[in-house]
Coordinates of N, CA and C in Angstrom, one line a residue:
Chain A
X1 N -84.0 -52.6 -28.7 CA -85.4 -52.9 -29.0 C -85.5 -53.6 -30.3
X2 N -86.5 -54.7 -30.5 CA -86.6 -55.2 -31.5 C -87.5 -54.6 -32.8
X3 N -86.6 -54.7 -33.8 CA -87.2 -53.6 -35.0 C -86.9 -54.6 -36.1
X4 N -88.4 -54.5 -36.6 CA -88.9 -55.6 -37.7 C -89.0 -54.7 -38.8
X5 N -88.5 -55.4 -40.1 CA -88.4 -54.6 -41.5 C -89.4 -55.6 -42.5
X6 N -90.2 -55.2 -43.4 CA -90.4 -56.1 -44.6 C -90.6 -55.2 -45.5
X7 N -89.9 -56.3 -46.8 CA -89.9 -55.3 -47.7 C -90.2 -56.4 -49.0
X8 N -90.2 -56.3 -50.3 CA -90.6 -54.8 -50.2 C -92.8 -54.3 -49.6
X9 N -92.3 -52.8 -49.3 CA -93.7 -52.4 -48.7 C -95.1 -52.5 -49.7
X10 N -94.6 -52.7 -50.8 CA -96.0 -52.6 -51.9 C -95.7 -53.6 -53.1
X11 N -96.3 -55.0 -53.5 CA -96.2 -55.7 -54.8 C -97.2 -56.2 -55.4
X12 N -97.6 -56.1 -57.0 CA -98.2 -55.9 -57.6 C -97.6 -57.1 -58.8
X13 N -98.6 -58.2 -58.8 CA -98.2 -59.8 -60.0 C -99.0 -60.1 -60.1
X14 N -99.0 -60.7 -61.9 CA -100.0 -61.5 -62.4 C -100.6 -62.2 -61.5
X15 N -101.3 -62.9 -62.1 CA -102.0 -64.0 -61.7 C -101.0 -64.8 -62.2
X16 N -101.0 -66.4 -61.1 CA -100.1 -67.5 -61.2 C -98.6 -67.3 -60.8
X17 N -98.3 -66.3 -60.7 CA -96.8 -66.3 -60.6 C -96.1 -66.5 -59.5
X18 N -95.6 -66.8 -59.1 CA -94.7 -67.2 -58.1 C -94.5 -65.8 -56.9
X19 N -94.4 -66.1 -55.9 CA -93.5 -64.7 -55.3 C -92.9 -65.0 -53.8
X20 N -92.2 -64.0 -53.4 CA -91.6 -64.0 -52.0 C -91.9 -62.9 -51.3
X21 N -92.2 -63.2 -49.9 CA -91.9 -61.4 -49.5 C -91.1 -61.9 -48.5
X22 N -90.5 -60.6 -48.1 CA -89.1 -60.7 -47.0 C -89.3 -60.1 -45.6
X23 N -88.6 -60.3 -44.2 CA -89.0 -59.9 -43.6 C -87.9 -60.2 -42.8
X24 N -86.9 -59.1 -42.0 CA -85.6 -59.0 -41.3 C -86.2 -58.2 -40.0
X25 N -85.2 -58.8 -38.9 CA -85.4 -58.8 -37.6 C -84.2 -58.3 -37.2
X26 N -84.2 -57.1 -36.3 CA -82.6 -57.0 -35.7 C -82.4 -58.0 -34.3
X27 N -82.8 -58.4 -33.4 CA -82.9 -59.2 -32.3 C -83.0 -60.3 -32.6
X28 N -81.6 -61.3 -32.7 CA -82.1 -62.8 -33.3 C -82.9 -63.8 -31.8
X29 N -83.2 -63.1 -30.8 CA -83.5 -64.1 -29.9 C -84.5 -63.7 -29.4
X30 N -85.6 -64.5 -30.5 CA -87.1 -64.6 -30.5 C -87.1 -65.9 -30.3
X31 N -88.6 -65.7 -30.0 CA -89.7 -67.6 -29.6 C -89.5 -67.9 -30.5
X32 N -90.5 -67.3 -31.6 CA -91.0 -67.7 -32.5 C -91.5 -66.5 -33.5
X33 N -91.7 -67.1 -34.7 CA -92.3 -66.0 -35.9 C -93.5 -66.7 -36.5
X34 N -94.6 -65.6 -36.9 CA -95.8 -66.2 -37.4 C -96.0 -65.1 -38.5
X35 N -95.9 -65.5 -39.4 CA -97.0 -64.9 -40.7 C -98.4 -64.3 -40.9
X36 N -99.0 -63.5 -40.8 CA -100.3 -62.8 -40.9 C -100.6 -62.4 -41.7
X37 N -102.1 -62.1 -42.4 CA -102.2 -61.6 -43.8 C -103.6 -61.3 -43.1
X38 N -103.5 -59.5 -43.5 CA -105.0 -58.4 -43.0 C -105.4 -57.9 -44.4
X39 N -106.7 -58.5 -44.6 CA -107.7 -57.6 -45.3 C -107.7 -56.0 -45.2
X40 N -108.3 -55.8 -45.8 CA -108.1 -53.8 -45.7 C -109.4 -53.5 -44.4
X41 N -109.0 -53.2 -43.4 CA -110.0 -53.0 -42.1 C -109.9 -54.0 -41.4
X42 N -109.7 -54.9 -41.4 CA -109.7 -56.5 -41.0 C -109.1 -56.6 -39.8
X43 N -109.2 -57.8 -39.2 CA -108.2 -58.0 -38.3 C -107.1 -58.8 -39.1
X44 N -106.4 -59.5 -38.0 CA -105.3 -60.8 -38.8 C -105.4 -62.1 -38.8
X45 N -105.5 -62.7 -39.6 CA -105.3 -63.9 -39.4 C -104.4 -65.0 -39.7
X46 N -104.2 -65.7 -38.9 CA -102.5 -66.5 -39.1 C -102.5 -67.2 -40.0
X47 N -101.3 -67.4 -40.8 CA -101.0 -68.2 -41.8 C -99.9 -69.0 -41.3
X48 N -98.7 -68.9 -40.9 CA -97.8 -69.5 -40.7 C -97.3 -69.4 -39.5
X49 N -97.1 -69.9 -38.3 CA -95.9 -70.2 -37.1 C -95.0 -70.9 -37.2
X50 N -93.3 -70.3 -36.9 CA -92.7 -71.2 -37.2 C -91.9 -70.9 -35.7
X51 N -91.5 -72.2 -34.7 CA -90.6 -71.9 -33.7 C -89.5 -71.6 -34.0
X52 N -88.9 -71.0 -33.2 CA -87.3 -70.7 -33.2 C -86.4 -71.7 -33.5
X53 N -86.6 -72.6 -33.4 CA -85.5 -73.9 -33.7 C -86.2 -74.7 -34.9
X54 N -87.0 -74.0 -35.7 CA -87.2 -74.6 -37.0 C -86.8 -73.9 -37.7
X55 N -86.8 -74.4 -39.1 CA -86.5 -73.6 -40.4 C -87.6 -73.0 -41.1
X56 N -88.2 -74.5 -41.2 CA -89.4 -73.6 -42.5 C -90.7 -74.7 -41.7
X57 N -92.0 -73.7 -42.5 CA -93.3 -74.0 -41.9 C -93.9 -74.4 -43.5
X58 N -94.9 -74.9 -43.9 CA -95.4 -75.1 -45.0 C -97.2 -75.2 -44.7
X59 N -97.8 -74.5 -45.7 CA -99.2 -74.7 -45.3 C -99.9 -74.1 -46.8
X60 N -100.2 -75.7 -47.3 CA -101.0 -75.2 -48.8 C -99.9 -75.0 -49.8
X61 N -100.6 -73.7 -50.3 CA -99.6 -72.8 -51.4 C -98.3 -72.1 -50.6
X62 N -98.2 -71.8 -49.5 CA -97.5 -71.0 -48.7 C -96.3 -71.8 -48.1
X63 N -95.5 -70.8 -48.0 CA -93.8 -71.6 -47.5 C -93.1 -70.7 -46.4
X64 N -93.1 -70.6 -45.4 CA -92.1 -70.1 -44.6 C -91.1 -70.6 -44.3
X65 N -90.1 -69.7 -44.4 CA -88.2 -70.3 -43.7 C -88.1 -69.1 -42.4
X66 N -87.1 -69.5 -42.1 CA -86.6 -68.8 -40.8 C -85.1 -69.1 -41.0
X67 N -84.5 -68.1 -40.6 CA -83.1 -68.1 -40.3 C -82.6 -67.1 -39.6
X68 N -82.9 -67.8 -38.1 CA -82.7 -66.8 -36.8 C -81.5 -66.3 -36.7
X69 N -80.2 -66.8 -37.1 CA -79.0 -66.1 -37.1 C -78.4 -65.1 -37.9
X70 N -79.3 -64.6 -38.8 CA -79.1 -63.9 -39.7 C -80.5 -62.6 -39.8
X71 N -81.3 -63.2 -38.8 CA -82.3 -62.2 -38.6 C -83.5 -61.9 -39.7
X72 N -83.5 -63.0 -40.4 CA -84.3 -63.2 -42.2 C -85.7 -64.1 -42.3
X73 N -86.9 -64.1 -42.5 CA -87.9 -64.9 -42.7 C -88.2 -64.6 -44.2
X74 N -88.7 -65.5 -44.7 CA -89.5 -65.2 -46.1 C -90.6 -65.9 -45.9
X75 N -91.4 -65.4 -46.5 CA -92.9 -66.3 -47.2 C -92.4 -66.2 -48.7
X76 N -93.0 -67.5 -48.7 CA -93.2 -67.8 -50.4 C -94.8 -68.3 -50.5
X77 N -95.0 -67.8 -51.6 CA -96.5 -68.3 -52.0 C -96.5 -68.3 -53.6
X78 N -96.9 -69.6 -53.8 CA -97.1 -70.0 -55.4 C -98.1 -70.2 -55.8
X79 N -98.0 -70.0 -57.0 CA -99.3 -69.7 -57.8 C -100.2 -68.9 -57.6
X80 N -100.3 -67.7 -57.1 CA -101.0 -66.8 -56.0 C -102.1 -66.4 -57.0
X81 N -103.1 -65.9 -56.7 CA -104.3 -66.0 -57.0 C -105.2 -64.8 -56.8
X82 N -106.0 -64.0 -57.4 CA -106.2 -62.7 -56.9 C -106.6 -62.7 -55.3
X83 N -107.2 -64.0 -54.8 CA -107.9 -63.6 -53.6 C -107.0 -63.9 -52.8
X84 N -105.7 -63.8 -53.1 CA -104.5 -64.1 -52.4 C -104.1 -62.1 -51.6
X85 N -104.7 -61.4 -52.7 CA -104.7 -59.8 -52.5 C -105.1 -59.1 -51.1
X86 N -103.9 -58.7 -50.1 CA -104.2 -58.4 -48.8 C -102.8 -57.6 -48.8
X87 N -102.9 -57.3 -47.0 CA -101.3 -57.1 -46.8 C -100.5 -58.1 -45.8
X88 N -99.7 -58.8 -45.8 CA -98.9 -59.8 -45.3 C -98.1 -59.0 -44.1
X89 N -98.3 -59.3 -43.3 CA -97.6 -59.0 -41.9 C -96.4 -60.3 -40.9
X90 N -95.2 -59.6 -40.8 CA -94.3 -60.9 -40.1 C -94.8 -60.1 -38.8
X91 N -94.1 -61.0 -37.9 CA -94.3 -60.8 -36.7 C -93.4 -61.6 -35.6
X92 N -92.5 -61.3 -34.7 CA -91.3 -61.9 -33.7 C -91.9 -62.4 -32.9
X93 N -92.1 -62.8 -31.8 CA -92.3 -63.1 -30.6 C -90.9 -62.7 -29.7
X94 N -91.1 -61.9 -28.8 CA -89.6 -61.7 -27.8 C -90.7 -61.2 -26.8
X95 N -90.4 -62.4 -25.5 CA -91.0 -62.5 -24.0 C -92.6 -62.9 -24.3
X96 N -93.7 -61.8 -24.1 CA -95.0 -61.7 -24.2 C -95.4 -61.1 -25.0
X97 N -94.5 -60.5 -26.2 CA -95.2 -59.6 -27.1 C -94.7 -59.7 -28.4
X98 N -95.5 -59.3 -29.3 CA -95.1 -59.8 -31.1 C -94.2 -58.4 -31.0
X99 N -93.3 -57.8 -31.8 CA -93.0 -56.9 -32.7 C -93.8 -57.1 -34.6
X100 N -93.8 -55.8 -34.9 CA -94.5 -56.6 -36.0 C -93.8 -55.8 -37.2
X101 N -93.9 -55.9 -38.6 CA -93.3 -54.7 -39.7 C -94.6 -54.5 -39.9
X102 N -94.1 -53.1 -41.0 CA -95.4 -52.5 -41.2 C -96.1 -52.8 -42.5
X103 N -95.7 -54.4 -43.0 CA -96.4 -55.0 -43.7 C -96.0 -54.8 -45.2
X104 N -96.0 -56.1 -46.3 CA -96.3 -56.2 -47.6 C -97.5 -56.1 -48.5
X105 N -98.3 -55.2 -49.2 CA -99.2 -54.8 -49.9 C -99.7 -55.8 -51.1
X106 N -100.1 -56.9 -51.2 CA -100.0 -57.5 -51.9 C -101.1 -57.2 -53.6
X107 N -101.0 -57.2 -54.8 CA -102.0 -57.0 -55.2 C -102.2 -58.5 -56.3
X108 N -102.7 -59.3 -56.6 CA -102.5 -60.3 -57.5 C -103.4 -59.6 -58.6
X109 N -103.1 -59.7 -60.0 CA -103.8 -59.1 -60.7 C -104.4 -60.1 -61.7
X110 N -105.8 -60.3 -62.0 CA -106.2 -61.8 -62.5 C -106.0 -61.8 -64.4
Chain B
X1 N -116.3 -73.2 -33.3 CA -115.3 -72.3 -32.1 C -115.5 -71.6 -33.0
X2 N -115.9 -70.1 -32.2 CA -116.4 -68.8 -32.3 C -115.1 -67.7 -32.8
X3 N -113.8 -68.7 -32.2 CA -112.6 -67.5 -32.1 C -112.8 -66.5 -31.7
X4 N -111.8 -65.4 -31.7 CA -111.5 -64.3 -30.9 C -112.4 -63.1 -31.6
X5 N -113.8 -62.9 -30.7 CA -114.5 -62.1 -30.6 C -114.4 -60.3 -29.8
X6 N -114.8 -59.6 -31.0 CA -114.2 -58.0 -30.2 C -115.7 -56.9 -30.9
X7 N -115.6 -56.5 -29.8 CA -116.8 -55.6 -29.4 C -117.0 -54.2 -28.8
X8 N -117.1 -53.0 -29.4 CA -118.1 -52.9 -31.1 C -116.8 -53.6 -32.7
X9 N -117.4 -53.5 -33.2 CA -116.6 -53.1 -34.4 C -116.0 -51.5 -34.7
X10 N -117.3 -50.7 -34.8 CA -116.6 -49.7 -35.1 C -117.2 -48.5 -33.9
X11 N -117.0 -47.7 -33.4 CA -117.1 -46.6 -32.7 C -116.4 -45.1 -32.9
X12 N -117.5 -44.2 -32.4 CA -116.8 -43.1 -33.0 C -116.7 -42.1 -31.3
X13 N -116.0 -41.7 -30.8 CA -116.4 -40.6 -29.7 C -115.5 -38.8 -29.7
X14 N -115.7 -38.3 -28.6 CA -115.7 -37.5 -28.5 C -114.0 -36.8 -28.0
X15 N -112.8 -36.0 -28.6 CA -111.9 -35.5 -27.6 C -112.0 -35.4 -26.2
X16 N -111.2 -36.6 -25.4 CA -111.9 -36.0 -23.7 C -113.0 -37.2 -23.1
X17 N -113.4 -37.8 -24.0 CA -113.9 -38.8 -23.6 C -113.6 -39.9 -23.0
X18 N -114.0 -41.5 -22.5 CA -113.5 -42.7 -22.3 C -114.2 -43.5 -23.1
X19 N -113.6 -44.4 -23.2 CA -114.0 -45.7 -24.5 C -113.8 -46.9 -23.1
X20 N -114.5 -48.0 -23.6 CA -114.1 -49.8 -23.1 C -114.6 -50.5 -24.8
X21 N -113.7 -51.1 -24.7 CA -113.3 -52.5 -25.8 C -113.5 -53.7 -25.3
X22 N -113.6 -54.7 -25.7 CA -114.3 -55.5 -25.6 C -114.0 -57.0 -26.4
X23 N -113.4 -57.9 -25.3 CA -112.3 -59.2 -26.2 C -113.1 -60.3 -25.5
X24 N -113.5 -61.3 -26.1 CA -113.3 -63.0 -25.8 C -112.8 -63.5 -26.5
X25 N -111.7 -64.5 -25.7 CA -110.6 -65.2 -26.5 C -111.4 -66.5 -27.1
X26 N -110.4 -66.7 -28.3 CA -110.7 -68.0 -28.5 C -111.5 -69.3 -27.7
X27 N -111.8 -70.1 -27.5 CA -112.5 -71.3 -26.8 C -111.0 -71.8 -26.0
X28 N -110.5 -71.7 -25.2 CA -109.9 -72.6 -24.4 C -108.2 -71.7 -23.6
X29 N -108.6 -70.6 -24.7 CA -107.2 -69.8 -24.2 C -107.6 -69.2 -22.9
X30 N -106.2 -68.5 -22.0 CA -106.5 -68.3 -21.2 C -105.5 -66.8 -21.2
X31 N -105.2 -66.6 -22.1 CA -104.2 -64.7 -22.6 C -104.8 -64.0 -23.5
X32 N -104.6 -62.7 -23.2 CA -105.2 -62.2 -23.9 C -104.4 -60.8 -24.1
X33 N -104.1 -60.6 -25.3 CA -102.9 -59.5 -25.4 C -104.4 -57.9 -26.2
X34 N -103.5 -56.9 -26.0 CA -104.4 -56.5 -26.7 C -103.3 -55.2 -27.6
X35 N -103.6 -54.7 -28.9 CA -102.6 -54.1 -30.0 C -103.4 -52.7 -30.4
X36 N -102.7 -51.6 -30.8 CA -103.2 -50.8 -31.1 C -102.4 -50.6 -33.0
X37 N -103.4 -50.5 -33.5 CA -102.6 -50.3 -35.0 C -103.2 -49.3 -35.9
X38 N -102.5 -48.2 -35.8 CA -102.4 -46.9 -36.6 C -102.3 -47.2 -38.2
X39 N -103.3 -46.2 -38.8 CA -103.4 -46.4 -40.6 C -101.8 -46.8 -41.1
X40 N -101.7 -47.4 -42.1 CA -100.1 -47.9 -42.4 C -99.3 -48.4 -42.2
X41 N -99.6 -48.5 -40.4 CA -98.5 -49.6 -39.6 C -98.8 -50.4 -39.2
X42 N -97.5 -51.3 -38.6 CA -98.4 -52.6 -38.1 C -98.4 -52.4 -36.3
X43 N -99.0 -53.5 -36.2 CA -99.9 -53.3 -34.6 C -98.7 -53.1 -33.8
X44 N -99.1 -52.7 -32.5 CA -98.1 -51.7 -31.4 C -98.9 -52.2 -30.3
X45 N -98.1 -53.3 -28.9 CA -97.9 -54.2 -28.2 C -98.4 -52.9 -26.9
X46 N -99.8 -53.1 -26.6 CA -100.5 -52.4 -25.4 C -100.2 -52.8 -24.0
X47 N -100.7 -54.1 -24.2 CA -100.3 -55.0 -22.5 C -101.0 -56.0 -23.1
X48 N -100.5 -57.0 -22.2 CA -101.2 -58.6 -21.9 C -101.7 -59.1 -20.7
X49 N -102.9 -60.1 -20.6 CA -103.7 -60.1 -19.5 C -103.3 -61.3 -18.7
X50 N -102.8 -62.2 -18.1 CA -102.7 -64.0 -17.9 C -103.5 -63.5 -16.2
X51 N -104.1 -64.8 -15.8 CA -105.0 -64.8 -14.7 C -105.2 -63.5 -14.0
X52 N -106.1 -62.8 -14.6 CA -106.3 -62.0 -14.2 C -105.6 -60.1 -13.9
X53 N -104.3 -60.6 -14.5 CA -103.5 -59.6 -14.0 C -102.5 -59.0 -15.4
X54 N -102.0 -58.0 -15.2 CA -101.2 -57.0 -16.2 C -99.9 -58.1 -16.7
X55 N -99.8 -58.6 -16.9 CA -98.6 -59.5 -17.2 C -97.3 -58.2 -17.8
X56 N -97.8 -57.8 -18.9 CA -96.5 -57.0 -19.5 C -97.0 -56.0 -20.2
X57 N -96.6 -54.8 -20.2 CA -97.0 -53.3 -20.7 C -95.8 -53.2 -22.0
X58 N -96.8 -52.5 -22.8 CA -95.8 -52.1 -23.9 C -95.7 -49.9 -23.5
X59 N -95.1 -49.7 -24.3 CA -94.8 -48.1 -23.9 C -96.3 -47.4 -24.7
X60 N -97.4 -47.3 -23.6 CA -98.6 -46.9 -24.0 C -98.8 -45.9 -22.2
X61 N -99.3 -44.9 -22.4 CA -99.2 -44.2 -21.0 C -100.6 -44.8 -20.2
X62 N -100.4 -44.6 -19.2 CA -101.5 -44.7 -18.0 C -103.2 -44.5 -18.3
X63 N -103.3 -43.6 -19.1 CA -104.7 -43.5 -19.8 C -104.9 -44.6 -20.6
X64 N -103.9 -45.8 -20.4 CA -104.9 -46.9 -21.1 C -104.7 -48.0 -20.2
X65 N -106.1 -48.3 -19.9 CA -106.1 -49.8 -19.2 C -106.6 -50.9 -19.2
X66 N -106.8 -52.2 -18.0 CA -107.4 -53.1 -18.6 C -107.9 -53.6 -17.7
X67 N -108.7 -55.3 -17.9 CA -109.3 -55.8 -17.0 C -109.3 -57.0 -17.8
X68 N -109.0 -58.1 -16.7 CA -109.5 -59.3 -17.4 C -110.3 -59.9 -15.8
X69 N -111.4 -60.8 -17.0 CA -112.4 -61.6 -16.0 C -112.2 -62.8 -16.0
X70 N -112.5 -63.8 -14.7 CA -112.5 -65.0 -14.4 C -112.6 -66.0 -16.0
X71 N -113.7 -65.3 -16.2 CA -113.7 -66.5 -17.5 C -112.9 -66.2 -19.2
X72 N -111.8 -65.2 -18.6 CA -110.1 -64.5 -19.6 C -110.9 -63.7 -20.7
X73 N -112.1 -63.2 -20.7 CA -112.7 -62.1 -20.7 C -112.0 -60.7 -20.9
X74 N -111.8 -59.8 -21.7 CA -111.2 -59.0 -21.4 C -111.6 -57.6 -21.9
X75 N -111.3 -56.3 -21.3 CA -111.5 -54.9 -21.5 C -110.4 -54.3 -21.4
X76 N -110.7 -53.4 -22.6 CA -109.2 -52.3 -22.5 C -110.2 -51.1 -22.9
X77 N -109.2 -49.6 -21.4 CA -110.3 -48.7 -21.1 C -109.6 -47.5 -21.5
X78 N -109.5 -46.7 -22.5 CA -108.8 -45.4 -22.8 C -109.6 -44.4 -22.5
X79 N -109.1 -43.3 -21.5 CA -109.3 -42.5 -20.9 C -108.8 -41.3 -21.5
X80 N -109.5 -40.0 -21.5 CA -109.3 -38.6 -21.7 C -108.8 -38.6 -23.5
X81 N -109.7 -39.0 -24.2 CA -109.1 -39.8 -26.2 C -108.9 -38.3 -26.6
X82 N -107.6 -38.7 -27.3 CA -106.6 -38.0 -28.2 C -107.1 -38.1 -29.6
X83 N -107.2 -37.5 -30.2 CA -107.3 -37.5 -31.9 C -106.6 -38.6 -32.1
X84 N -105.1 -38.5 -31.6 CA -104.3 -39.8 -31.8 C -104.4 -40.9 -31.3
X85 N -105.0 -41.4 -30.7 CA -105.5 -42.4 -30.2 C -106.5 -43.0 -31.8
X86 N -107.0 -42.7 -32.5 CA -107.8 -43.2 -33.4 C -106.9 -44.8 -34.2
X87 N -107.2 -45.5 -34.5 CA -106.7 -46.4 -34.4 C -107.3 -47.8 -34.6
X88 N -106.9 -48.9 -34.8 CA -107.7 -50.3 -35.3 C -106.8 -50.9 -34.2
X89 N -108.1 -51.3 -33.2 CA -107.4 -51.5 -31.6 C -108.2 -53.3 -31.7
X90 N -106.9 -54.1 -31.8 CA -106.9 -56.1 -32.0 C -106.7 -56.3 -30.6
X91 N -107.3 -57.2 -30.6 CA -107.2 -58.2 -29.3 C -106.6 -59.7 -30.4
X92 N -106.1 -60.5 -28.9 CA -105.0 -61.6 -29.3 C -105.0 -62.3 -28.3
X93 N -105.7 -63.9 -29.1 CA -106.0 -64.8 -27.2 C -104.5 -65.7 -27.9
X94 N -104.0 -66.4 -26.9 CA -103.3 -67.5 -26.6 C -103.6 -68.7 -25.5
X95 N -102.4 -69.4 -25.5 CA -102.9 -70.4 -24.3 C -101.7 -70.1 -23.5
X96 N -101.8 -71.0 -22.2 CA -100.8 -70.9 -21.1 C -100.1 -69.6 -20.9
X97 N -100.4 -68.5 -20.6 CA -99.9 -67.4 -20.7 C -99.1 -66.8 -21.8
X98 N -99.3 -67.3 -23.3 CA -98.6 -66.8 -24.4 C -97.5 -67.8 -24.3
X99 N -97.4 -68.9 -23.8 CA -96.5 -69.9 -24.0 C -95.3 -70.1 -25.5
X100 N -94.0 -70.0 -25.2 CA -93.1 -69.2 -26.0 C -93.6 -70.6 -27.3
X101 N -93.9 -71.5 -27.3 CA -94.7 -72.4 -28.3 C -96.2 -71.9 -28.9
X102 N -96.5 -71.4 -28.3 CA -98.4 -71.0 -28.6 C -98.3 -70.1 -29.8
X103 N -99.5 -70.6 -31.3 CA -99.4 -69.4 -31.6 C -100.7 -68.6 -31.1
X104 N -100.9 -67.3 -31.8 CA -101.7 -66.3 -31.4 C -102.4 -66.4 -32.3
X105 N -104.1 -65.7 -31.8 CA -105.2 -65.6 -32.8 C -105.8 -64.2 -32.2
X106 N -106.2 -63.5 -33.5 CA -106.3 -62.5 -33.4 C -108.0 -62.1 -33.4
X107 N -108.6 -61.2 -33.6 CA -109.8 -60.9 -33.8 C -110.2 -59.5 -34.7
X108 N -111.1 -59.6 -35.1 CA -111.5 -59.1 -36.1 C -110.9 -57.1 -35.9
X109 N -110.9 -57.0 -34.5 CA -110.6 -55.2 -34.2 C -112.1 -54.6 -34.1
X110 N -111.6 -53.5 -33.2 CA -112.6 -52.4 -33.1 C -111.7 -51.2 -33.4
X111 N -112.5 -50.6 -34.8 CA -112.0 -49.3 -35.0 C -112.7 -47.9 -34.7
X112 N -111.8 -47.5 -34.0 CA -112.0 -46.4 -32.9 C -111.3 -45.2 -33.5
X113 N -112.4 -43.9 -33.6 CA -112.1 -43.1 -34.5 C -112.6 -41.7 -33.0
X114 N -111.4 -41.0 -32.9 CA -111.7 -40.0 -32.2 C -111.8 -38.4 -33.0
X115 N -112.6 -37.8 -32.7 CA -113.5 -36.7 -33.3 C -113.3 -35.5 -32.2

């Protein structure tokens, strides 16, 4: 069964500063991976899709890689911004259904 | 485009009771997945809808089901609610049956709090 990690689960940065969050997959033979970021109560909404035979996705401030043979995605987001403050969710695609982790906590502090 | 509309937002019922939820996908999709996500974690893969029919079950028991309508319309029906059942219950349209290309859009959730 496919079991999705991100870590770390809770981070807390200035304002402006650079960051990564991480996000490891044990089943390298996914569709595809998309990035999500939920408000507190919220639903999700997508930030990033990247297919399986890409590397990286780019959108704005935001940067996704993929590296399906090693089971690794990152988001990068620069210059992050307090209203950048949510929790960041990866997510696999394998057949018809996402696996998902149980998210990065983000807090940007202004 | 309206995106993926879910209905109520919030509800509250009874141990023993039945609930219906309530999804329209995005403008043009035709899937419709639906997630159950517990305080702290992330969402947990219920089943998905394509023409009409159950496409794929995630390990959720028989007291939960669904329906989709002609126009990819969709209901998910929890029967006899558990305390644990309470939950932030997303719906998730796609196109072409979740086409291993498509991404997903999600909707805002109905949180369902059993008493």
């Amino acid at each position: 069964k496919q079991e999705v990690t991100q870590i770390p689960a809770a981070l807390s940065v200035p304002e402006g500063e650079n960051l990564v969050l991480n996000c490891s997959f044990t089943d390298s033979a996914i569709y595809n991976l998309q990035w999500f970021r939920q408000d507190p109560g919220k639903g999700l909404t997508s930030l990033l899709l990247i297919q399986s035979s890409q590397r990286e996705q780019t959108s704005g401030r935001l940067n996704a890689s993929l590296d399906k043979s090693s089971g690794r995605s990152t988001l990068y987001i620069a210059a992050s911004q307090p209203g950048d403050s949510a929790t960041y969710l990866c997510a696999v695609k394998t057949g018809n259904q996402f696996y998902f982790g149980t998210g990065t906590s983000l807090t940007v502090i202004p | 485009d309206a995106g993926v509309t879910q209905s109520p937002t919030h509800l509250i019922k009874t141990r023993g009771q039945q609930v219906t939820l309530r999804c329209s996908p995005k403008s043009g999709h035709d899937t419709v997945s639906w997630y159950q996500q517990a305080l702290g974690q992330g969402p947990q893969f219920i089943f998905q809808y394509y023409e009409e029919e159950e496409r794929q079950r995630g390990n959720f028991p028989d007291r939960f089901s669904g329906h989709q309508f002609p126009n990819y319309s969709s209901e998910l029906n929890v029967n006899a609610l558990l305390l644990g059942d309470s939950a932030l219950y997303l719906c998730a349209s796609s196109l072409a049956g979740g086409a291993v290309n498509t991404e997903a859009f999600f909707g805002q959730g109905t949180r369902l709090t059993v008493v």
